[in-house]
XYZ file of C-alpha atoms in Angstrom:
397
model
C 33.946 -19.827 21.302
C 32.660 -20.104 17.826
C 29.189 -18.902 17.107
C 26.619 -21.701 17.072
C 25.194 -22.336 13.729
C 21.511 -22.248 13.169
C 19.761 -25.515 13.674
C 18.343 -26.689 10.412
C 14.614 -27.496 10.354
C 14.452 -31.101 10.283
C 11.248 -33.508 9.541
C 10.913 -34.208 13.134
C 10.860 -30.642 14.191
C 8.159 -29.712 11.507
C 5.965 -32.483 12.644
C 6.209 -30.802 16.295
C 5.583 -27.367 14.890
C 2.718 -28.532 13.095
C 1.253 -30.466 16.171
C 1.833 -27.617 18.700
C 0.555 -24.750 16.336
C -2.136 -26.347 13.715
C -3.234 -29.799 15.650
C -2.885 -29.127 19.356
C -6.602 -29.908 20.219
C -9.513 -31.636 18.167
C -11.071 -28.346 17.452
C -7.950 -26.678 16.170
C -7.458 -29.647 14.010
C -11.106 -29.407 12.770
C -10.180 -25.434 12.193
C -7.390 -26.351 10.484
C -8.602 -29.127 7.947
C -11.815 -26.725 7.180
C -9.496 -23.756 6.251
C -7.188 -25.980 4.114
C -10.225 -27.280 2.222
C -11.436 -23.560 1.644
C -8.123 -22.530 0.488
C -7.847 -25.524 -1.873
C -11.359 -25.087 -3.274
C -10.959 -21.304 -3.777
C -7.289 -21.708 -4.925
C -7.982 -24.454 -7.555
C -10.704 -22.594 -9.433
C -8.573 -19.044 -9.344
C -5.614 -21.242 -10.835
C -7.954 -23.113 -13.491
C -9.348 -19.584 -14.561
C -6.021 -18.023 -14.638
C -4.702 -20.686 -17.002
C -7.740 -21.923 -18.994
C -10.139 -18.823 -19.194
C -8.368 -15.580 -18.680
C -7.192 -13.407 -21.416
C -4.066 -11.607 -20.367
C -4.009 -9.775 -23.673
C -6.153 -7.100 -22.130
C -3.248 -6.132 -19.829
C -0.440 -6.461 -22.676
C -2.453 -3.972 -24.860
C -3.125 -1.381 -22.138
C 0.012 -1.639 -19.970
C 1.267 1.725 -20.847
C -2.243 3.013 -20.259
C -2.353 1.431 -16.953
C 0.918 2.868 -15.675
C 1.238 6.560 -17.074
C -2.153 6.998 -18.998
C -2.013 9.690 -21.743
C 1.270 10.785 -20.587
C 2.945 12.027 -24.103
C 5.047 9.083 -25.441
C 8.170 11.253 -26.380
C 8.343 12.243 -22.663
C 8.285 8.996 -21.272
C 11.968 9.413 -20.504
C 10.834 11.572 -17.578
C 8.904 8.883 -15.956
C 11.928 6.611 -16.303
C 14.365 9.145 -14.756
C 11.939 9.796 -12.056
C 11.733 5.987 -11.295
C 15.837 6.145 -11.114
C 15.883 9.002 -8.946
C 13.627 7.673 -6.394
C 15.214 4.190 -6.556
C 18.638 5.807 -5.982
C 17.553 7.682 -3.015
C 15.690 4.835 -1.452
C 18.417 2.338 -2.029
C 20.791 4.875 -0.694
C 18.691 5.543 2.334
C 18.200 1.984 3.198
C 21.853 1.444 2.472
C 23.033 3.883 5.319
C 20.058 3.344 7.765
C 19.847 -0.334 7.650
C 21.988 -2.099 5.506
C 21.682 -6.155 5.140
C 23.747 -8.475 2.948
C 20.822 -9.768 1.319
C 19.538 -6.350 0.177
C 22.162 -6.202 -2.752
C 21.539 -9.763 -3.794
C 17.874 -9.240 -3.692
C 17.953 -6.261 -5.758
C 19.947 -7.986 -8.138
C 17.621 -10.765 -8.611
C 14.893 -8.529 -8.782
C 16.453 -6.661 -11.655
C 17.439 -9.845 -13.570
C 13.940 -11.118 -13.214
C 12.524 -7.720 -14.620
C 14.742 -7.816 -17.415
C 13.322 -11.212 -18.142
C 9.694 -9.677 -17.893
C 10.091 -6.767 -20.028
C 10.293 -8.491 -23.495
C 7.186 -10.753 -22.511
C 5.037 -7.691 -21.755
C 6.148 -5.895 -25.237
C 9.116 -4.076 -24.062
C 12.001 -3.231 -26.155
C 15.562 -1.966 -26.028
C 14.987 1.508 -24.244
C 12.874 -0.215 -21.695
C 15.543 -3.022 -20.949
C 18.128 -0.086 -20.625
C 16.119 1.755 -18.363
C 15.351 -1.337 -16.143
C 18.954 -2.304 -16.027
C 20.104 1.235 -15.183
C 17.667 1.730 -12.489
C 18.812 -1.904 -10.931
C 22.406 -1.288 -11.172
C 21.802 2.354 -9.385
C 20.010 0.484 -6.449
C 22.531 -2.197 -6.242
C 25.582 0.347 -6.196
C 23.811 2.321 -3.610
C 23.020 -0.401 -1.303
C 26.806 -1.429 -1.427
C 27.958 2.261 -0.836
C 25.353 3.023 1.861
C 27.881 1.294 4.621
C 30.916 3.162 3.244
C 28.972 6.536 3.693
C 27.979 5.787 7.266
C 31.687 4.787 7.990
C 33.258 7.602 6.253
C 30.638 10.542 7.078
C 29.824 11.751 10.452
C 26.470 10.774 11.875
C 25.296 14.394 12.250
C 26.064 15.179 8.451
C 24.048 11.925 7.637
C 21.082 12.855 9.558
C 21.012 16.285 7.823
C 21.988 15.276 4.506
C 19.551 12.560 3.878
C 16.511 14.679 4.547
C 17.881 17.301 2.213
C 18.464 14.718 -0.686
C 14.847 13.622 -0.184
C 13.703 17.259 -0.260
C 15.689 18.085 -3.256
C 14.543 14.983 -5.145
C 10.925 15.789 -4.501
C 11.382 18.868 -6.362
C 12.999 17.480 -9.178
C 10.406 14.986 -9.530
C 7.660 17.727 -9.493
C 9.933 19.531 -12.127
C 10.200 16.487 -14.167
C 6.491 15.988 -14.215
C 5.349 19.468 -14.558
C 8.054 20.566 -17.207
C 9.356 24.256 -17.219
C 12.706 25.714 -16.750
C 14.155 24.464 -20.029
C 11.921 21.352 -20.698
C 8.329 21.415 -22.110
C 5.450 21.748 -19.877
C 2.887 19.187 -19.375
C -0.662 19.292 -18.294
C -1.803 17.531 -15.067
C -4.769 16.305 -17.139
C -2.477 13.741 -18.563
C -1.410 12.507 -15.419
C -3.311 9.280 -15.387
C -3.120 5.701 -14.222
C -0.677 4.277 -11.560
C 1.105 7.798 -12.141
C -1.591 9.846 -10.839
C -2.454 7.446 -8.002
C 1.001 7.578 -6.527
C 1.612 11.214 -7.062
C -1.756 11.994 -5.302
C -1.022 9.664 -2.541
C 2.680 10.697 -1.897
C 1.936 14.567 -1.883
C -1.280 13.900 0.154
C 1.017 11.880 2.686
C 3.787 14.540 2.782
C 1.538 17.369 3.408
C -1.031 15.826 5.925
C 1.710 14.655 8.332
C 2.819 17.812 9.470
C -0.777 19.398 9.301
C -1.883 16.553 11.508
C 0.641 16.895 13.971
C -0.062 20.549 14.332
C -3.676 19.812 14.748
C -3.003 17.344 17.385
C -0.747 19.848 19.575
C -3.408 22.415 18.679
C -5.939 20.397 20.528
C -4.054 19.813 23.486
C -3.116 23.618 23.480
C -3.657 25.608 26.556
C -4.886 28.457 24.568
C -8.942 28.092 24.143
C -9.262 29.807 20.799
C -6.442 27.215 19.108
C -7.975 24.237 20.988
C -11.556 25.296 19.863
C -10.565 25.540 16.441
C -8.808 22.119 15.945
C -11.387 20.348 17.995
C -13.957 22.044 15.433
C -11.855 21.141 12.250
C -11.153 17.477 13.600
C -14.701 16.764 14.521
C -16.350 18.474 11.328
C -13.778 16.692 9.070
C -14.335 13.289 10.567
C -18.115 13.710 10.320
C -17.822 13.739 6.818
C -17.436 11.106 4.004
C -14.449 11.460 2.117
C -16.237 11.607 -1.431
C -17.997 14.751 0.044
C -14.705 16.415 0.950
C -13.418 15.719 -2.478
C -16.727 17.317 -4.141
C -16.105 20.375 -1.836
C -12.565 20.684 -2.692
C -13.076 20.540 -6.375
C -16.078 22.952 -6.110
C -15.609 25.398 -3.189
C -11.780 25.885 -3.386
C -11.975 28.050 -6.681
C -14.517 30.291 -4.834
C -12.524 30.834 -1.511
C -9.194 30.976 -2.938
C -7.964 34.526 -4.585
C -8.868 35.071 -8.218
C -4.939 35.028 -9.073
C -4.725 31.568 -7.570
C -5.624 28.741 -10.242
C -5.567 25.336 -8.897
C -6.374 22.739 -11.511
C -8.368 19.563 -10.831
C -5.578 17.311 -9.612
C -4.250 19.858 -7.002
C -7.820 20.293 -5.729
C -8.041 16.645 -5.316
C -4.808 16.676 -3.546
C -5.960 19.405 -1.194
C -9.350 17.382 -0.419
C -7.335 14.387 0.515
C -4.673 16.295 2.495
C -7.564 18.016 4.696
C -9.387 14.868 5.176
C -6.430 12.495 6.139
C -4.912 15.200 8.288
C -8.033 15.026 10.616
C -7.650 11.298 11.345
C -3.836 11.539 11.478
C -4.432 14.242 14.232
C -6.137 11.840 16.552
C -3.408 9.029 16.006
C -0.777 11.584 16.884
C -2.912 12.800 20.153
C -3.080 9.263 21.197
C 0.841 9.291 21.295
C 0.934 12.506 23.100
C -1.130 11.228 25.787
C 0.884 8.201 26.323
C 3.837 10.369 27.474
C 4.049 10.489 31.259
C 3.588 13.966 32.701
C 6.749 13.258 34.962
C 9.195 13.426 31.799
C 7.649 16.791 30.703
C 8.249 18.260 34.219
C 11.803 16.549 34.527
C 12.850 18.278 31.208
C 11.382 21.703 32.532
C 13.249 21.299 35.686
C 16.584 20.791 33.588
C 15.873 24.239 31.865
C 14.417 23.301 28.481
C 12.062 25.839 27.090
C 8.625 24.542 25.956
C 9.653 24.045 22.270
C 12.618 22.052 23.310
C 10.447 19.957 25.401
C 8.195 19.477 22.592
C 10.768 18.606 19.918
C 13.245 16.629 22.127
C 11.112 14.923 24.658
C 7.290 14.646 23.788
C 7.057 14.377 19.872
C 9.947 11.670 19.185
C 8.189 9.409 21.608
C 4.759 10.316 20.981
C 5.299 9.569 16.967
C 7.331 6.427 17.709
C 4.586 4.869 19.758
C 1.878 5.402 17.035
C 3.767 4.540 13.926
C 1.487 1.444 13.254
C -1.380 3.676 13.198
C 0.139 6.516 11.304
C 1.188 3.956 8.652
C -2.159 2.376 8.662
C -3.647 5.798 7.996
C -1.230 6.329 5.024
C -2.323 2.984 3.510
C -5.863 3.888 3.700
C -5.054 7.052 2.016
C -3.332 5.368 -0.718
C -6.267 3.228 -1.383
C -8.729 6.082 -0.875
C -7.102 7.514 -4.122
C -9.330 5.088 -5.922
C -12.129 7.663 -5.277
C -10.741 10.329 -7.437
C -12.290 8.731 -10.394
C -15.880 9.665 -9.160
C -14.728 13.474 -9.489
C -13.364 12.898 -12.906
C -9.703 12.068 -12.454
C -8.576 8.928 -14.259
C -6.239 7.226 -11.706
C -5.717 3.464 -11.860
C -9.345 2.604 -11.228
C -10.588 5.177 -13.727
C -8.127 3.628 -16.413
C -9.516 0.488 -15.706
C -12.802 1.392 -16.456
C -11.785 3.113 -19.638
C -10.034 -0.328 -20.607
C -13.278 -2.372 -20.102
C -15.221 -0.037 -22.254
C -12.926 -0.722 -25.003
C -15.023 -3.151 -27.657
C -12.121 -5.831 -27.708
C -12.067 -6.195 -24.026
C -15.542 -5.918 -22.692
C -16.316 -8.370 -20.166
C -12.585 -8.810 -19.058
C -13.136 -7.456 -15.562
C -11.597 -10.247 -13.696
C -8.183 -9.961 -15.438
C -8.259 -6.175 -15.047
C -9.439 -5.777 -11.414
C -7.031 -8.682 -10.221
C -4.338 -6.739 -11.754
C -4.774 -3.375 -10.177
C -5.772 -5.168 -7.044
C -2.196 -6.585 -7.105
C -0.621 -3.149 -7.728
C -2.619 -1.812 -4.728
C -1.461 -4.590 -2.508
C 2.340 -4.166 -3.736
C 2.219 -0.699 -2.800
C 0.411 -1.026 0.445
C 2.725 -4.236 1.582
C 5.808 -2.034 0.786
C 4.401 0.684 3.273
C 3.914 -1.997 5.659
C 7.201 -3.579 5.164
C 8.962 -0.104 5.739
C 6.851 0.327 8.853
C 8.112 -2.897 10.426
C 11.801 -2.110 9.468
C 11.460 1.113 11.049
C 9.785 0.013 14.322
C 12.644 -2.696 14.336
C 15.114 0.136 13.941
C 13.721 2.216 16.926
C 13.152 -0.514 19.091
C 8.952 -0.300 19.145
C 7.441 -3.203 20.908
């Protein structure tokens, strides 16, 4: 029997949907009309401002400042190469884990649109080449993902992909910091979106295992470990993030040995990691409490030792059940990086302030803050989208 094709959305079905969802009762109809009026009033003013009053030259003139700050111009190729590496690994992972026919087409369209936008914002030949190369690599990896999944064993893929990500992280840090054959770059010139993304990703990567360990420590039968975990979580959760950042910036050099010299960026990452890990621990603890005791006893009855029970039975289920909470914590951490400007680091919000202090662009707050707001939203939405795909893949309801 041939599969049924999806029924096209006709005008009558659209009217039925509107009647059921927006105009089912008199108060729903009233709320719908009021909401539409608010959207129309606000949207009309915003569109008029965008096309008649806003001066977008402030963005075009400072685009490099927003993205990479004072990163050396002759070393910009490192940032492009990092983008290509991350794009290649991400597309390869997506192609292997959850391939869809629309993904290569969507990536091709996105690349074509980007190639059209680059000249409009002042980009030239090198930028066009980099964008084309990044898009081509992503499309090829998305197309090659199913081939790898078919010809390589699942065990090799499950071990190979994390290893590739691990290696990529080291290459990215090497390209950013330099050394080993390429010139060194001080972290003080990591600014703008580059600093925001690096600080957020490193803090997320470090706070996740620390949060899991704290959650396990809080449920530990050993009193000293449980007490220390509870003390750490409750103290950190009782402090504001800006206070933790100031403590990390001022106290860490006093605590660490004199041979260990951490610069301002790494001290800020330490503060973000310590703060986020405490909240993450409570999210993971909620997942641990949702595991029925019977499953643990059954695993022990099968002869599994405590480490295997934890690694094969408890943690996979606990982490899967709290994916939305964990991703929400990561999104909050990404937005919290805006506080780094208060302690002297010039991340995306700090760059915006320096742009607005230029005599040519004084008073252009709307254009600048709308632009960085869109950047924050884009990254947060991508994390949320990845979370939803992961939940679908794992069957989380």
